[in-house]
PDB file of C-alpha atoms in Angstrom:
ATOM      1  CA  MET A   1      62.028 153.046 105.266  1.00  0.00           C
ATOM      2  CA  SER A   2      64.827 153.278 102.795  1.00  0.00           C
ATOM      3  CA  LYS A   3      67.598 150.372 102.843  1.00  0.00           C
ATOM      4  CA  LEU A   4      70.013 153.318 101.631  1.00  0.00           C
ATOM      5  CA  VAL A   5      69.768 157.255 100.989  1.00  0.00           C
ATOM      6  CA  ARG A   6      72.653 158.981  99.265  1.00  0.00           C
ATOM      7  CA  PHE A   7      73.207 162.733  99.794  1.00  0.00           C
ATOM      8  CA  GLY A   8      75.895 163.756  97.332  1.00  0.00           C
ATOM      9  CA  ASN A   9      78.602 161.181  97.994  1.00  0.00           C
ATOM     10  CA  LEU A  10      77.281 160.214 101.416  1.00  0.00           C
ATOM     11  CA  LEU A  11      75.670 157.009 101.952  1.00  0.00           C
ATOM     12  CA  PHE A  12      73.199 156.121 104.565  1.00  0.00           C
ATOM     13  CA  LEU A  13      72.380 152.536 105.357  1.00  0.00           C
ATOM     14  CA  ALA A  14      69.880 152.380 108.410  1.00  0.00           C
ATOM     15  CA  GLY A  15      68.200 149.215 109.957  1.00  0.00           C
ATOM     16  CA  GLN A  16      70.442 146.493 108.394  1.00  0.00           C
ATOM     17  CA  THR A  17      69.656 143.685 110.023  1.00  0.00           C
ATOM     18  CA  SER A  18      69.427 139.734 109.441  1.00  0.00           C
ATOM     19  CA  SER A  19      66.161 138.158 108.177  1.00  0.00           C
ATOM     20  CA  GLY A  20      65.803 136.722 111.801  1.00  0.00           C
ATOM     21  CA  GLN A  21      65.022 133.368 110.194  1.00  0.00           C
ATOM     22  CA  ALA A  22      66.292 130.308 111.553  1.00  0.00           C
ATOM     23  CA  GLN A  23      69.232 130.026 109.536  1.00  0.00           C
ATOM     24  CA  ALA A  24      70.840 132.988 111.070  1.00  0.00           C
ATOM     25  CA  ARG A  25      70.280 132.099 115.011  1.00  0.00           C
ATOM     26  CA  SER A  26      73.693 132.794 116.521  1.00  0.00           C
ATOM     27  CA  ILE A  27      75.244 136.494 116.720  1.00  0.00           C
ATOM     28  CA  GLU A  28      78.173 135.436 114.156  1.00  0.00           C
ATOM     29  CA  GLU A  29      75.473 134.110 111.874  1.00  0.00           C
ATOM     30  CA  GLN A  30      73.352 137.251 112.053  1.00  0.00           C
ATOM     31  CA  CYS A  31      76.308 139.647 111.780  1.00  0.00           C
ATOM     32  CA  LEU A  32      77.689 137.405 108.348  1.00  0.00           C
ATOM     33  CA  GLU A  33      74.387 137.920 107.129  1.00  0.00           C
ATOM     34  CA  VAL A  34      74.329 141.590 107.855  1.00  0.00           C
ATOM     35  CA  PHE A  35      77.523 142.019 106.279  1.00  0.00           C
ATOM     36  CA  SER A  36      76.502 140.522 103.238  1.00  0.00           C
ATOM     37  CA  ARG A  37      73.767 142.654 102.686  1.00  0.00           C
ATOM     38  CA  ILE A  38      75.822 145.892 103.487  1.00  0.00           C
ATOM     39  CA  ASP A  39      78.402 144.675 100.676  1.00  0.00           C
ATOM     40  CA  VAL A  40      75.442 144.331  98.534  1.00  0.00           C
ATOM     41  CA  LEU A  41      74.022 147.896  99.204  1.00  0.00           C
ATOM     42  CA  LEU A  42      77.312 149.599  98.983  1.00  0.00           C
ATOM     43  CA  GLU A  43      78.397 147.902  95.450  1.00  0.00           C
ATOM     44  CA  GLN A  44      74.881 149.189  94.188  1.00  0.00           C
ATOM     45  CA  ALA A  45      75.897 152.696  95.319  1.00  0.00           C
ATOM     46  CA  ASN A  46      79.770 152.584  93.649  1.00  0.00           C
ATOM     47  CA  SER A  47      81.096 152.126  97.458  1.00  0.00           C
ATOM     48  CA  ASP A  48      82.701 149.170  99.348  1.00  0.00           C
ATOM     49  CA  LYS A  49      83.849 148.600 103.064  1.00  0.00           C
ATOM     50  CA  ARG A  50      86.811 150.563 102.752  1.00  0.00           C
ATOM     51  CA  HIS A  51      84.791 153.640 102.122  1.00  0.00           C
ATOM     52  CA  LEU A  52      83.035 153.389 105.749  1.00  0.00           C
ATOM     53  CA  LEU A  53      83.149 156.583 107.566  1.00  0.00           C
ATOM     54  CA  SER A  54      80.934 155.659 110.715  1.00  0.00           C
ATOM     55  CA  VAL A  55      79.137 152.181 112.275  1.00  0.00           C
ATOM     56  CA  THR A  56      76.586 152.213 114.738  1.00  0.00           C
ATOM     57  CA  ILE A  57      76.389 148.816 116.147  1.00  0.00           C
ATOM     58  CA  TYR A  58      72.910 148.016 118.291  1.00  0.00           C
ATOM     59  CA  LEU A  59      72.980 144.822 120.286  1.00  0.00           C
ATOM     60  CA  LYS A  60      70.341 143.048 121.918  1.00  0.00           C
ATOM     61  CA  ASP A  61      72.637 141.743 124.595  1.00  0.00           C
ATOM     62  CA  MET A  62      76.064 143.185 125.409  1.00  0.00           C
ATOM     63  CA  ASN A  63      77.209 139.656 126.513  1.00  0.00           C
ATOM     64  CA  ASP A  64      77.402 139.108 122.343  1.00  0.00           C
ATOM     65  CA  PHE A  65      79.831 141.969 122.354  1.00  0.00           C
ATOM     66  CA  ASP A  66      82.946 140.062 121.957  1.00  0.00           C
ATOM     67  CA  ARG A  67      81.431 137.744 119.528  1.00  0.00           C
ATOM     68  CA  MET A  68      79.928 140.169 117.202  1.00  0.00           C
ATOM     69  CA  ASN A  69      83.308 142.031 117.580  1.00  0.00           C
ATOM     70  CA  THR A  70      85.351 138.883 115.917  1.00  0.00           C
ATOM     71  CA  ALA A  71      82.924 138.623 113.250  1.00  0.00           C
ATOM     72  CA  TRP A  72      83.498 142.181 112.701  1.00  0.00           C
ATOM     73  CA  GLN A  73      87.043 142.105 112.907  1.00  0.00           C
ATOM     74  CA  ARG A  74      86.919 139.466 110.304  1.00  0.00           C
ATOM     75  CA  TRP A  75      84.713 141.427 108.143  1.00  0.00           C
ATOM     76  CA  VAL A  76      85.969 145.135 108.334  1.00  0.00           C
ATOM     77  CA  ASP A  77      89.055 146.198 106.202  1.00  0.00           C
ATOM     78  CA  PRO A  78      92.203 146.894 108.858  1.00  0.00           C
ATOM     79  CA  ASP A  79      93.413 149.537 106.827  1.00  0.00           C
ATOM     80  CA  HIS A  80      90.036 151.612 106.423  1.00  0.00           C
ATOM     81  CA  LEU A  81      88.886 151.339 110.186  1.00  0.00           C
ATOM     82  CA  PRO A  82      85.535 153.510 110.655  1.00  0.00           C
ATOM     83  CA  ALA A  83      84.419 155.505 113.481  1.00  0.00           C
ATOM     84  CA  ARG A  84      82.398 153.135 115.554  1.00  0.00           C
ATOM     85  CA  CYS A  85      80.144 152.783 118.666  1.00  0.00           C
ATOM     86  CA  THR A  86      77.973 149.665 119.959  1.00  0.00           C
ATOM     87  CA  VAL A  87      75.582 150.095 122.249  1.00  0.00           C
ATOM     88  CA  GLN A  88      72.506 147.784 123.814  1.00  0.00           C
ATOM     89  CA  ALA A  89      69.164 148.467 122.666  1.00  0.00           C
ATOM     90  CA  ILE A  90      65.766 146.641 121.983  1.00  0.00           C
ATOM     91  CA  LEU A  91      65.402 145.936 118.367  1.00  0.00           C
ATOM     92  CA  GLY A  92      62.494 145.598 116.337  1.00  0.00           C
ATOM     93  CA  LEU A  93      62.073 142.023 116.382  1.00  0.00           C
ATOM     94  CA  PRO A  94      62.787 139.545 119.434  1.00  0.00           C
ATOM     95  CA  GLU A  95      64.673 137.176 117.074  1.00  0.00           C
ATOM     96  CA  LEU A  96      66.860 139.932 116.130  1.00  0.00           C
ATOM     97  CA  LEU A  97      70.211 140.184 117.857  1.00  0.00           C
ATOM     98  CA  VAL A  98      72.168 142.760 116.056  1.00  0.00           C
ATOM     99  CA  GLU A  99      71.346 145.829 113.664  1.00  0.00           C
ATOM    100  CA  PHE A 100      73.960 148.074 111.978  1.00  0.00           C
ATOM    101  CA  SER A 101      73.658 151.694 110.724  1.00  0.00           C
ATOM    102  CA  VAL A 102      76.347 152.686 108.299  1.00  0.00           C
ATOM    103  CA  ILE A 103      77.643 156.002 106.829  1.00  0.00           C
ATOM    104  CA  ALA A 104      79.846 155.685 103.988  1.00  0.00           C
ATOM    105  CA  ILE A 105      81.151 157.381 100.934  1.00  0.00           C
ATOM    106  CA  ALA A 106      80.706 156.770  97.273  1.00  0.00           C
ATOM    107  CA  LYS A 107      83.714 156.024  95.497  1.00  0.00           C
ATOM    108  CA  ASP A 108      82.870 158.570  92.638  1.00  0.00           C
TER     109      ASP A 108
END
């Protein structure tokens, strides 16, 4: 599985999750860890969160939506909001609470 696929200037980041380790148990902590991973991958591809086009968020439990959304709003650039949808899903590991799939564009 590729963490990042580039097609022309389009960047596809799939399956971005926290490590699921004890240090990232809450939805907020997992979101922060994932946002950090996304930031690193985008930077490696000459992009950043201002260049997000679309984000799909998979939540283990929709009861976490408001808390996830608060973390999202603190991270995302309010002047460059991507298209976004959030769905409830069964994730790959029981300790995972959230997963992000991202489409962005490279700066070059």
